[in-house]
Short mmCIF file of C-alpha atoms in Angstrom, two decimals:
data_model
loop_
_atom_site.label_atom_id
_atom_site.label_comp_id
_atom_site.label_asym_id
_atom_site.label_seq_id
_atom_site.Cartn_x
_atom_site.Cartn_y
_atom_site.Cartn_z
CA MET A 1 11.25 3.63 9.15
CA ARG A 2 11.45 7.23 10.45
CA PHE A 3 14.06 8.73 12.84
CA GLY A 4 12.57 10.70 15.58
CA PHE A 5 11.63 10.55 19.31
CA SER A 6 8.96 8.01 20.13
CA TYR A 7 6.82 8.92 23.20
CA ILE A 8 5.03 5.51 22.98
CA GLY A 9 8.37 3.65 22.95
CA LEU A 10 9.62 5.61 25.99
CA ILE A 11 6.31 4.90 27.95
CA TRP A 12 6.71 1.14 27.12
CA LEU A 13 10.26 1.23 28.31
CA ILE A 14 9.48 3.00 31.57
CA MET A 15 6.80 0.41 32.08
CA LEU A 16 9.42 -2.21 31.49
CA LEU A 17 12.36 -0.82 33.40
CA VAL A 18 10.81 0.57 36.59
CA PRO A 19 9.45 -2.68 38.00
CA ASN A 20 12.80 -4.42 37.01
CA PHE A 21 14.68 -1.62 38.97
CA ILE A 22 12.39 -2.20 42.12
CA TRP A 23 13.12 -6.05 41.61
CA THR A 24 16.81 -5.60 42.05
CA LYS A 25 16.03 -4.79 45.55
CA ASN A 26 13.35 -7.47 45.91
CA LYS A 27 14.87 -10.55 44.24
CA PRO A 28 13.53 -13.94 45.13
CA LYS A 29 15.17 -15.30 48.32
CA ASP A 30 16.58 -18.23 46.56
CA TYR A 31 17.32 -16.50 43.13
CA GLU A 32 21.17 -16.81 43.44
CA GLU A 33 20.84 -20.69 43.45
CA TYR A 34 19.66 -20.64 39.86
CA VAL A 35 21.35 -17.69 38.17
CA HIS A 36 24.59 -19.26 37.74
CA ASN A 37 23.09 -22.01 35.49
CA GLU A 38 21.86 -19.64 32.78
CA ASN A 39 22.76 -20.71 29.20
CA LYS A 40 25.30 -18.46 27.64
CA VAL A 41 23.88 -18.63 24.12
CA LEU A 42 20.40 -17.53 25.47
CA LEU A 43 22.14 -14.67 27.39
CA ILE A 44 23.64 -13.44 24.20
CA PHE A 45 20.16 -13.33 22.47
CA GLU A 46 18.79 -11.65 25.50
CA ARG A 47 21.46 -8.83 25.59
CA ALA A 48 21.32 -8.34 21.77
CA GLY A 49 17.50 -8.19 21.94
CA GLN A 50 17.49 -5.72 25.00
CA PHE A 51 19.93 -3.47 23.00
CA VAL A 52 17.92 -3.49 19.77
CA VAL A 53 14.57 -3.07 21.42
CA THR A 54 15.74 -0.22 23.60
CA SER A 55 17.60 1.72 20.96
CA VAL A 56 14.71 1.30 18.35
CA ALA A 57 12.11 2.19 20.80
CA LEU A 58 13.75 5.57 21.57
CA VAL A 59 15.13 6.74 18.11
CA LEU A 60 12.48 5.77 15.63
CA SER A 61 9.06 7.46 15.63
CA ASP A 62 7.18 4.68 13.84
CA PHE A 63 5.42 3.72 17.04
CA ASN A 64 3.71 7.06 17.99
CA PHE A 65 -0.06 7.10 17.74
CA LYS A 66 -1.27 7.66 14.17
CA GLY A 67 -4.96 8.29 14.80
CA TRP A 68 -7.76 5.72 15.02
CA ASN A 69 -7.45 3.16 12.30
CA PHE A 70 -7.55 -0.60 11.96
CA TRP A 71 -3.97 -1.00 13.42
CA CYS A 72 -5.06 0.49 16.64
CA PRO A 73 -6.18 -2.93 18.10
CA VAL A 74 -2.62 -4.06 17.68
CA LEU A 75 -1.39 -1.09 19.73
CA ILE A 76 -4.21 -1.60 22.27
CA ILE A 77 -3.35 -5.30 22.78
CA SER A 78 0.48 -4.31 23.15
CA LEU A 79 -0.75 -1.89 25.90
CA ILE A 80 -2.70 -4.51 27.57
CA CYS A 81 0.29 -6.84 27.62
CA MET A 82 2.34 -4.02 29.47
CA VAL A 83 -0.65 -3.45 31.96
CA LEU A 84 -0.73 -7.27 32.70
CA TYR A 85 3.12 -6.93 33.10
CA GLU A 86 2.62 -4.34 35.89
CA ILE A 87 -0.13 -6.43 37.43
CA TYR A 88 2.23 -9.45 37.41
CA TRP A 89 4.94 -7.41 39.37
CA ILE A 90 2.51 -6.07 41.79
CA ARG A 91 1.26 -9.56 42.58
CA TYR A 92 5.03 -10.72 42.92
CA PHE A 93 5.95 -7.66 45.26
CA ARG A 94 3.06 -8.53 47.42
CA SER A 95 3.94 -12.29 47.83
CA ASP A 96 6.60 -14.02 49.83
CA LYS A 97 9.02 -13.42 46.89
CA THR A 98 10.13 -16.84 46.26
CA MET A 99 11.13 -18.38 42.92
CA LYS A 100 7.82 -20.17 42.89
CA ASP A 101 6.00 -16.77 43.31
CA PHE A 102 8.39 -15.33 40.58
CA TYR A 103 7.28 -18.04 38.02
CA LYS A 104 3.61 -18.33 38.94
CA ASN A 105 1.43 -18.11 35.80
CA LEU A 106 -0.59 -15.13 35.23
CA LEU A 107 -4.00 -15.73 33.50
CA GLY A 108 -2.43 -18.93 32.11
CA ILE A 109 0.57 -17.16 30.68
CA PRO A 110 3.71 -18.97 31.47
CA VAL A 111 6.77 -16.93 32.79
CA ALA A 112 4.52 -13.79 32.38
CA GLY A 113 7.37 -11.51 33.57
CA ALA A 114 9.26 -12.46 30.44
CA THR A 115 6.65 -13.41 27.99
CA LEU A 116 4.27 -10.30 28.36
CA PRO A 117 6.94 -7.44 27.44
CA VAL A 118 8.28 -9.42 24.54
CA ILE A 119 4.81 -9.91 23.14
CA ALA A 120 4.15 -6.19 23.81
CA PHE A 121 7.17 -5.00 21.95
CA PHE A 122 6.74 -7.53 19.13
CA LEU A 123 3.25 -5.98 18.60
CA LEU A 124 4.61 -2.67 18.83
CA GLY A 125 6.92 -3.45 15.87
CA ILE A 126 3.84 -4.78 13.96
CA TYR A 127 1.88 -1.47 14.69
CA GLY A 128 4.81 0.71 13.71
CA GLY A 129 5.68 -1.36 10.67
CA ASN A 130 9.25 -1.77 11.95
CA GLY A 131 11.22 -4.84 11.18
CA LEU A 132 13.99 -3.93 13.57
CA MET A 133 11.82 -3.93 16.62
CA ILE A 134 10.19 -7.24 15.43
CA LEU A 135 13.57 -8.83 15.13
CA GLY A 136 14.88 -7.31 18.38
CA SER A 137 11.83 -8.68 20.19
CA VAL A 138 12.30 -12.05 18.64
CA MET A 139 15.92 -12.18 19.83
CA LEU A 140 14.79 -10.88 23.23
CA GLY A 141 12.09 -13.49 23.32
CA ILE A 142 14.46 -16.37 22.43
CA GLY A 143 16.95 -15.34 25.13
CA HIS A 144 14.76 -13.87 27.91
CA ILE A 145 11.85 -16.26 27.72
CA GLY A 146 14.22 -19.21 27.16
CA ILE A 147 16.27 -18.38 30.24
CA HIS A 148 13.31 -18.10 32.52
CA LEU A 149 11.55 -21.26 31.16
CA ALA A 150 14.72 -23.08 31.99
CA HIS A 151 14.66 -21.56 35.53
CA LYS A 152 10.87 -22.38 35.76
CA LYS A 153 11.59 -26.10 34.86
CA GLU A 154 14.17 -26.14 37.80
CA VAL A 155 11.97 -24.49 40.28
CA ILE A 156 8.45 -26.01 39.58
CA GLU A 157 8.09 -29.74 39.96
CA PRO A 158 5.96 -31.16 37.21
CA GLY A 159 2.50 -32.29 38.14
CA ALA A 160 0.78 -35.55 37.30
CA LYS A 161 0.25 -35.84 33.60
CA LYS A 162 -3.36 -35.52 32.40
CA HIS A 163 -5.08 -38.43 30.84
CA ILE A 164 -4.13 -38.93 27.14
CA VAL A 165 -7.60 -38.15 25.78
CA LYS A 166 -7.73 -34.95 27.80
CA ARG A 167 -4.28 -33.97 26.68
CA ILE A 168 -5.31 -34.48 23.05
CA LEU A 169 -8.53 -32.51 23.48
CA ILE A 170 -6.69 -29.68 25.14
CA GLY A 171 -3.79 -29.84 22.78
CA ILE A 172 -5.45 -29.82 19.36
CA PRO A 173 -7.16 -26.38 19.77
CA LYS A 174 -3.77 -25.08 21.09
CA VAL A 175 -1.93 -26.31 18.03
CA ILE A 176 -4.56 -24.96 15.61
CA VAL A 177 -4.53 -21.53 17.43
CA SER A 178 -0.77 -21.54 17.34
CA MET A 179 -0.51 -22.38 13.76
CA VAL A 180 -3.01 -19.62 12.82
CA LEU A 181 -1.10 -17.06 14.89
CA ILE A 182 2.18 -18.16 13.44
CA ILE A 183 0.95 -17.77 9.74
CA VAL A 184 -0.68 -14.63 10.31
CA LEU A 185 1.99 -12.99 12.41
CA GLY A 186 4.60 -14.54 10.00
CA PHE A 187 2.88 -12.84 6.99
CA PHE A 188 2.98 -9.55 8.68
CA VAL A 189 6.62 -9.93 9.74
CA VAL A 190 7.68 -10.84 6.11
CA VAL A 191 5.76 -7.98 4.77
CA ILE A 192 7.07 -5.35 7.27
CA ILE A 193 10.71 -6.56 6.83
CA GLY A 194 10.34 -6.48 3.06
CA ARG A 195 9.00 -3.08 3.22
CA ASN A 196 11.75 -1.75 5.60
CA ILE A 197 14.44 -3.27 3.09
CA ASN A 198 12.85 -1.52 0.31
CA GLN A 199 12.73 1.68 2.37
CA ILE A 200 16.52 1.52 2.99
CA LYS A 201 17.34 0.52 -0.43
CA ARG A 202 15.46 3.51 -1.86
CA VAL A 203 17.03 5.86 0.63
CA ILE A 204 20.47 4.62 -0.65
CA ASP A 205 19.43 4.69 -4.44
CA TYR A 206 17.97 8.16 -4.45
CA SER A 207 20.45 9.72 -2.03
CA ASP A 208 21.65 12.22 -4.59
CA GLY A 209 18.18 12.90 -6.02
CA ILE A 210 14.61 13.06 -4.77
CA ASN A 211 12.32 10.40 -3.10
CA LYS A 212 9.89 12.63 -1.28
CA SER A 213 6.25 12.14 0.04
CA GLU A 214 4.42 15.27 0.97
CA TYR A 215 1.22 17.19 0.97
CA VAL A 216 1.14 20.21 -1.27
CA MET A 217 -1.59 22.91 -1.33
CA LEU A 218 -3.77 22.79 -4.59
CA ASN A 219 -6.58 25.11 -4.75
CA GLY A 220 -7.20 25.39 -0.98
CA GLN A 221 -6.68 21.70 -0.22
CA GLU A 222 -3.50 19.83 0.87
CA GLN A 223 -3.08 16.85 -1.67
CA TYR A 224 -0.62 13.98 -1.58
CA ILE A 225 2.15 13.59 -4.01
CA LEU A 226 5.26 11.27 -4.29
CA THR A 227 8.14 12.58 -6.30
CA MET A 228 11.00 10.44 -7.53
CA GLY A 229 14.07 11.15 -9.65
CA HIS A 230 17.91 10.93 -9.74
CA ASP A 231 18.45 14.55 -10.84
CA ILE A 232 15.86 17.26 -10.17
CA SER A 233 17.05 19.19 -13.16
CA ASN A 234 15.59 16.37 -15.47
CA PRO A 235 12.27 16.87 -17.20
CA VAL A 236 9.19 16.36 -15.14
CA ILE A 237 6.53 13.75 -15.81
CA ILE A 238 3.18 13.97 -13.87
CA SER A 239 1.46 10.66 -13.61
CA LEU A 240 -2.40 10.63 -13.21
CA HIS A 241 -4.03 7.54 -11.86
CA GLY A 242 -7.17 5.85 -13.11
CA GLY A 243 -10.52 5.17 -11.47
CA PRO A 244 -11.74 7.59 -11.00
CA GLY A 245 -10.63 7.54 -7.39
CA ALA A 246 -8.11 4.65 -7.79
CA PRO A 247 -4.69 5.94 -6.71
CA SER A 248 -1.62 3.96 -7.53
CA THR A 249 0.95 5.96 -5.76
CA ILE A 250 2.11 3.14 -3.55
CA THR A 251 2.67 0.92 -6.53
CA ASP A 252 3.98 3.15 -9.22
CA TYR A 253 7.51 2.96 -8.12
CA CYS A 254 7.73 -0.53 -9.78
CA TRP A 255 7.77 1.07 -13.10
CA ILE A 256 8.77 4.57 -12.31
CA ASP A 257 12.33 3.35 -11.38
CA TYR A 258 12.92 2.63 -14.96
CA LEU A 259 12.40 6.29 -15.91
CA THR A 260 14.07 8.21 -13.03
CA ASP A 261 17.60 8.31 -14.44
CA ASP A 262 16.23 10.57 -17.21
CA TYR A 263 13.06 12.11 -15.61
CA THR A 264 11.57 13.31 -12.43
CA VAL A 265 8.14 11.67 -11.90
CA ILE A 266 5.40 12.83 -9.77
CA SER A 267 2.51 10.58 -8.74
CA TRP A 268 -0.61 12.19 -7.10
CA ASP A 269 -3.41 11.12 -5.12
CA GLN A 270 -6.13 13.22 -6.63
CA ARG A 271 -8.87 15.20 -4.75
CA GLY A 272 -11.32 12.99 -3.07
CA CYS A 273 -9.48 9.71 -2.86
CA GLY A 274 -6.73 7.82 -1.03
CA ARG A 275 -4.45 9.82 1.21
CA THR A 276 -5.73 13.19 -0.02
CA TYR A 277 -9.22 12.15 0.97
CA TYR A 278 -8.37 11.15 4.49
CA HIS A 279 -6.08 14.08 5.02
CA ASN A 280 -9.11 16.36 4.27
CA VAL A 281 -11.94 14.12 5.66
CA ASN A 282 -12.75 16.43 8.50
CA THR A 283 -13.35 19.42 6.14
CA ASP A 284 -14.82 17.57 3.13
CA PRO A 285 -16.09 14.14 4.23
CA ASP A 286 -18.72 13.87 1.44
CA ASN A 287 -16.26 15.09 -1.27
CA SER A 288 -18.53 18.02 -1.90
CA THR A 289 -15.64 19.82 -3.59
CA VAL A 290 -15.11 17.01 -6.15
CA SER A 291 -15.98 17.67 -9.75
CA PHE A 292 -14.21 17.22 -13.11
CA GLU A 293 -13.80 20.86 -13.49
CA GLN A 294 -12.16 20.94 -10.11
CA ALA A 295 -9.77 18.14 -11.08
CA MET A 296 -8.70 20.05 -14.09
CA ASN A 297 -8.02 23.11 -11.90
CA ASP A 298 -6.07 20.99 -9.43
CA LEU A 299 -4.14 19.37 -12.14
CA ASP A 300 -3.16 22.91 -13.37
CA ALA A 301 -2.21 23.88 -9.85
CA LEU A 302 0.00 20.79 -9.73
CA VAL A 303 1.51 21.54 -13.00
CA GLU A 304 2.42 25.13 -11.82
CA TYR A 305 3.83 23.63 -8.62
CA ALA A 306 6.08 21.32 -10.65
CA ARG A 307 7.11 24.04 -13.10
CA ASN A 308 8.00 26.56 -10.22
CA THR A 309 9.71 23.74 -8.02
CA TYR A 310 11.71 22.13 -10.70
CA LYS A 311 12.41 25.19 -12.91
CA GLN A 312 10.68 23.77 -15.98
CA ASP A 313 8.84 25.66 -18.72
CA LYS A 314 6.78 22.73 -19.52
CA VAL A 315 6.02 19.24 -18.15
CA ILE A 316 5.02 15.93 -19.56
CA ILE A 317 1.50 14.64 -18.68
CA MET A 318 0.92 10.85 -18.42
CA GLY A 319 -2.53 9.36 -17.61
CA HIS A 320 -3.74 5.95 -17.09
CA SER A 321 -7.38 4.94 -17.99
CA TYR A 322 -9.50 7.61 -16.36
CA GLY A 323 -6.29 9.47 -15.79
CA SER A 324 -5.92 9.55 -19.59
CA LEU A 325 -9.28 11.29 -19.87
CA LEU A 326 -8.15 14.00 -17.40
CA GLY A 327 -4.70 14.28 -18.82
CA SER A 328 -5.79 14.49 -22.46
CA GLN A 329 -8.36 17.14 -21.82
CA TYR A 330 -5.85 19.11 -19.80
CA VAL A 331 -3.17 18.98 -22.48
CA LEU A 332 -5.66 20.13 -25.08
CA ASP A 333 -6.72 23.10 -22.97
CA HIS A 334 -3.08 24.00 -21.89
CA PRO A 335 -0.65 23.25 -24.61
CA GLU A 336 1.61 26.01 -23.60
CA LYS A 337 2.50 24.00 -20.37
CA VAL A 338 2.89 20.54 -21.69
CA SER A 339 5.82 19.24 -23.73
CA ALA A 340 4.45 15.70 -24.58
CA TYR A 341 1.41 13.60 -23.67
CA ILE A 342 1.20 9.83 -22.86
CA GLY A 343 -2.00 8.03 -22.54
CA ILE A 344 -1.95 4.63 -21.03
CA GLY A 345 -5.19 2.66 -21.90
CA GLN A 346 -6.53 5.95 -23.45
CA GLU A 347 -10.10 6.66 -22.76
CA VAL A 348 -12.03 7.43 -26.04
CA ILE A 349 -15.68 6.71 -25.61
CA GLU A 350 -17.50 5.61 -22.39
CA GLU A 351 -21.00 7.28 -23.12
CA ASP A 352 -23.73 4.71 -23.40
CA LEU A 353 -21.35 2.27 -21.88
CA TYR A 354 -19.65 2.03 -25.13
CA ALA A 355 -16.34 0.27 -24.01
CA TYR A 356 -18.32 -2.36 -21.97
CA THR A 357 -20.60 -3.00 -24.96
CA TYR A 358 -17.59 -3.30 -27.22
CA ASP A 359 -16.16 -5.84 -24.79
CA TYR A 360 -19.34 -7.77 -24.33
CA ASN A 361 -20.11 -8.05 -28.21
CA ASP A 362 -16.62 -9.40 -28.85
CA ALA A 363 -16.68 -11.93 -26.01
CA LEU A 364 -20.30 -12.92 -26.86
CA ALA A 365 -19.41 -13.63 -30.44
CA LYS A 366 -16.40 -15.85 -29.31
CA ALA A 367 -18.53 -17.77 -26.89
CA ARG A 368 -21.14 -18.48 -29.44
CA GLU A 369 -18.35 -19.50 -31.94
CA ALA A 370 -17.24 -21.90 -29.25
CA GLY A 371 -20.68 -23.16 -28.50
CA ASP A 372 -20.49 -22.00 -24.93
CA ASP A 373 -23.45 -21.12 -22.77
CA THR A 374 -23.78 -17.42 -22.93
CA GLY A 375 -26.69 -16.99 -20.40
CA GLU A 376 -24.49 -15.68 -17.52
CA MET A 377 -22.82 -13.07 -19.85
CA GLU A 378 -26.06 -11.89 -21.36
CA ASN A 379 -27.62 -11.51 -17.90
CA ALA A 380 -24.54 -9.59 -16.68
CA TYR A 381 -24.83 -7.17 -19.59
CA GLU A 382 -28.54 -6.68 -19.09
CA ASN A 383 -28.03 -6.00 -15.44
CA LEU A 384 -25.28 -3.33 -16.29
CA ILE A 385 -27.48 -1.66 -18.85
CA ASN A 386 -30.29 -1.32 -16.44
CA ASN A 387 -27.97 -0.42 -13.36
CA PRO A 388 -24.43 0.73 -14.10
CA THR A 389 -22.88 0.15 -10.89
CA VAL A 390 -19.26 -0.80 -10.01
CA ALA A 391 -20.57 -4.23 -8.96
CA ASN A 392 -22.38 -4.87 -12.14
CA MET A 393 -19.33 -3.49 -14.33
CA SER A 394 -17.13 -6.03 -12.41
CA ALA A 395 -19.71 -8.85 -12.92
CA LEU A 396 -19.67 -8.28 -16.73
CA SER A 397 -15.94 -8.13 -16.82
CA ASN A 398 -15.77 -11.33 -15.01
CA SER A 399 -18.16 -13.08 -17.34
CA THR A 400 -16.14 -11.94 -20.44
CA LEU A 401 -12.71 -12.69 -18.91
CA LYS A 402 -12.68 -16.27 -20.30
CA TYR A 403 -12.45 -14.79 -23.81
CA HIS A 404 -10.40 -11.79 -23.01
CA SER A 405 -7.70 -12.92 -20.60
CA PRO A 406 -4.27 -11.25 -21.04
CA ARG A 407 -1.71 -13.77 -22.39
CA VAL A 408 0.86 -12.20 -20.04
CA THR A 409 -0.01 -13.28 -16.52
CA GLU A 410 3.00 -11.96 -14.64
CA ASP A 411 2.29 -8.77 -12.68
CA VAL A 412 5.08 -7.14 -10.68
CA SER A 413 2.58 -4.47 -9.26
CA THR A 414 1.06 -7.02 -6.93
CA THR A 415 4.27 -7.84 -5.13
CA ALA A 416 5.23 -4.07 -5.25
CA THR A 417 2.02 -3.15 -3.46
CA ILE A 418 2.56 -5.76 -0.75
CA PHE A 419 6.11 -4.71 -0.09
CA SER A 420 5.69 -1.07 -0.88
CA PRO A 421 7.92 1.27 1.07
CA TYR A 422 5.33 3.96 0.71
CA PHE A 423 2.31 1.97 1.98
CA GLY A 424 0.41 3.67 4.67
CA VAL A 425 -2.75 3.18 6.82
CA ASP A 426 -4.78 5.63 4.55
CA ASP A 427 -3.88 3.66 1.40
CA ALA A 428 -5.30 0.51 3.00
CA ARG A 429 -8.48 2.30 4.25
CA TRP A 430 -9.09 3.69 0.71
CA TYR A 431 -8.63 0.33 -0.99
CA TRP A 432 -11.07 -1.25 1.36
CA VAL A 433 -13.60 1.35 0.11
CA ILE A 434 -12.85 0.44 -3.46
CA LEU A 435 -12.98 -3.28 -2.95
CA SER A 436 -16.31 -2.96 -0.99
CA ALA A 437 -17.88 -1.43 -4.11
CA LEU A 438 -17.51 -4.95 -5.73
CA THR A 439 -19.85 -6.39 -3.03
CA GLY A 440 -22.40 -3.71 -3.59
CA ASN A 441 -21.42 -1.15 -1.02
CA THR A 442 -22.09 2.30 -2.45
CA ALA A 443 -19.67 4.27 -0.47
CA TYR A 444 -17.05 4.60 -3.18
CA GLU A 445 -19.61 5.42 -5.89
CA ASP A 446 -21.24 8.02 -3.64
CA LEU A 447 -17.81 9.67 -3.01
CA GLU A 448 -16.71 9.51 -6.70
CA LYS A 449 -20.19 10.19 -8.26
CA PRO A 450 -19.45 13.46 -10.04
CA LEU A 451 -16.32 12.00 -11.66
CA ILE A 452 -18.01 8.66 -12.52
CA ASP A 453 -20.83 10.50 -14.14
CA TYR A 454 -18.41 12.65 -16.15
CA LEU A 455 -16.54 9.41 -17.27
CA LEU A 456 -19.75 7.54 -18.27
CA ASP A 457 -20.80 10.60 -20.51
CA PHE A 458 -17.33 10.96 -22.08
CA ASN A 459 -16.79 10.95 -25.81
CA ALA A 460 -13.31 12.13 -27.10
CA TYR A 461 -14.70 12.82 -30.66
CA LYS A 462 -16.95 15.48 -29.24
CA ARG A 463 -13.94 17.37 -28.13
CA ASN A 464 -10.87 18.81 -29.78
CA THR A 465 -8.68 16.22 -31.50
CA ASP A 466 -5.83 18.55 -32.44
CA PHE A 467 -2.94 18.09 -29.89
CA GLN A 468 -0.29 20.82 -30.06
CA MET A 469 2.44 18.36 -28.54
CA PRO A 470 3.89 15.03 -29.24
CA VAL A 471 1.33 12.14 -28.32
CA LEU A 472 2.05 8.51 -27.38
CA PHE A 473 -0.81 6.10 -26.91
CA ILE A 474 0.41 2.99 -25.17
CA SER A 475 -1.73 -0.08 -24.33
CA GLY A 476 -1.66 -3.69 -23.61
CA SER A 477 -2.59 -5.67 -26.66
CA ASP A 478 -4.99 -7.60 -24.73
CA ASP A 479 -6.59 -4.63 -22.91
CA TRP A 480 -10.49 -4.89 -22.94
CA SER A 481 -11.06 -2.38 -20.14
CA CYS A 482 -10.13 0.44 -22.60
CA PRO A 483 -10.23 -1.76 -25.74
CA VAL A 484 -7.44 -1.22 -28.28
CA GLY A 485 -9.71 -1.06 -31.30
CA PRO A 486 -11.41 2.26 -30.50
CA ILE A 487 -8.04 3.68 -29.35
CA GLU A 488 -6.53 2.82 -32.77
CA GLU A 489 -9.47 4.41 -34.57
CA TYR A 490 -9.13 7.58 -32.42
CA TYR A 491 -5.34 7.57 -33.06
CA ASP A 492 -5.95 7.71 -36.81
CA VAL A 493 -8.10 10.90 -36.18
CA ILE A 494 -6.11 12.99 -33.97
CA THR A 495 -3.40 15.30 -35.24
CA ALA A 496 -0.06 16.03 -33.34
CA PRO A 497 3.47 17.13 -34.22
CA GLN A 498 4.56 13.65 -33.66
CA LYS A 499 2.38 10.64 -32.63
CA GLU A 500 2.82 6.93 -31.92
CA MET A 501 0.67 3.95 -31.03
CA TYR A 502 2.54 1.32 -29.01
CA LEU A 503 1.06 -2.09 -27.89
CA VAL A 504 2.77 -4.11 -25.29
CA ASP A 505 2.20 -7.57 -26.49
CA GLY A 506 0.07 -9.70 -24.31
CA CYS A 507 -0.61 -7.25 -21.53
CA GLY A 508 -4.02 -6.10 -20.23
CA HIS A 509 -5.18 -2.88 -18.79
CA SER A 510 -2.02 -2.02 -16.89
CA PRO A 511 1.08 -2.76 -18.95
CA GLN A 512 3.16 -0.67 -16.60
CA GLY A 513 2.66 -3.10 -13.78
CA GLN A 514 3.05 -6.32 -15.98
CA LEU A 515 6.11 -5.53 -18.16
CA PRO A 516 7.29 -2.30 -16.71
CA GLU A 517 10.81 -2.36 -18.41
CA GLU A 518 9.40 -2.70 -21.86
CA PHE A 519 6.69 -0.14 -21.07
CA CYS A 520 9.19 2.46 -19.94
CA GLN A 521 11.64 1.75 -22.80
CA ALA A 522 8.94 2.51 -25.13
CA ILE A 523 8.23 5.77 -23.45
CA LYS A 524 11.88 6.74 -23.37
CA ARG A 525 12.33 5.76 -27.13
CA PHE A 526 9.39 7.89 -28.07
CA LEU A 527 10.50 10.94 -25.96
CA ASP A 528 13.92 10.63 -27.38
CA VAL A 529 12.57 10.61 -31.01
CA CYS A 530 10.43 13.68 -30.12
CA LYS A 531 13.26 15.77 -28.67
CA HIS A 532 13.43 18.02 -31.87
CA VAL A 533 9.86 19.20 -31.05
CA ILE A 534 9.84 19.05 -27.16
CA THR A 535 10.88 22.02 -25.18
CA PHE A 536 11.35 21.43 -21.34
CA ASN A 537 13.22 24.59 -20.17
#
């Protein structure tokens, strides 16, 4: 929820109030006969709903146009409802202005003068992701529509009932459509209200610190970051998402909250993905500026931003999966700017599809030992070797999952994503791009190709293994995306002033989303132990 003037809200209110003002001079001739019978409880709901809807529409800017996206149909339907509302009034003002004229259906919509604006403002709440508008329109609907349905029942004499068979044939589709609408809209309402509650809670929790979404200029391109912390004088952690091109900024708060008493944490949508991609889509639609070298330069610019903004001499770099590739190479190149490095699911060897082959060989051995059919798994591996696409990678992982399922099945990150107070349209758009890759759509692979190619050619042993800062490798013990075995072997090879390998028992590739508290306790414990060799300021 964002405070600010809403021109959309003002337009909707004008469309609502102007006809009502004209109506006060053109009431139905027999209106006074019915007005005294209005239910007092419904009147309370109506007045409360009017107050909430009017106030929220004017003082929150959530409803303003956000550009063309998949939420636009909701706004368009809301506008159509308001246009139909105006048509309803025009028809009434041109009629004899009786109560029967007042309650005549419009396009089959009962009590259209009450129903249409309620639907319009309800949909406006959905479009703006605003639970207050949704609740206000529901209250308004209960009161306003309820009152006018009661009046209509008094005014309009019931007609002859249809034959029972015809009533059933007409009623069943209505019930089905109504149930679908209730389920779909109910889901959106629950999600929106949950998000709004989280937004308010976080404003309160971080009132003395920082909880800031912004675009910062990194090497000529504005890129999205989210910064959280209770004290901006604390050491800074820069968190690097995996993928490549799989930002987790909207979800990271589910584990970052366990760190923010002691650290200021920056999450970042890297160049060419997520909000950063859509923010720059007009100038770089094909990701022509994306490369691993550019990613290293962007990270360096972000490190400089963090050092200057938060008055830190050094920062902590934390990378997950592909982010650990980027992070580890950066800290090896810039030890003078980094106080500690944390690799989550550390990338070690990806060349020649090493990690996938490691996963496959282990699962194949377990399948054969169990006497299971291995045909599907072998075909999936052969397809991947011949054509290393995201869809084929996913197919192989699915075929080995039976033998490599994490023992920890809980995952708070899923709920955190659904109810994320940071979730935006561009986040959803980008996740759709990623998900479509699993069905063979190549848009994601085309956009991320330079980084994917770099990843699939990576071998950490061909690079420097001498870290000049403390190093923590933390993995789920059941991670087969970045298998633990090769990480442990690499851990034995590297040198560092202080190093630790920590396994979160039973977790898979994202222990931070499965057991976030244990994950963060391991990080804080390691950094506390390393304080004698870490310099922040």
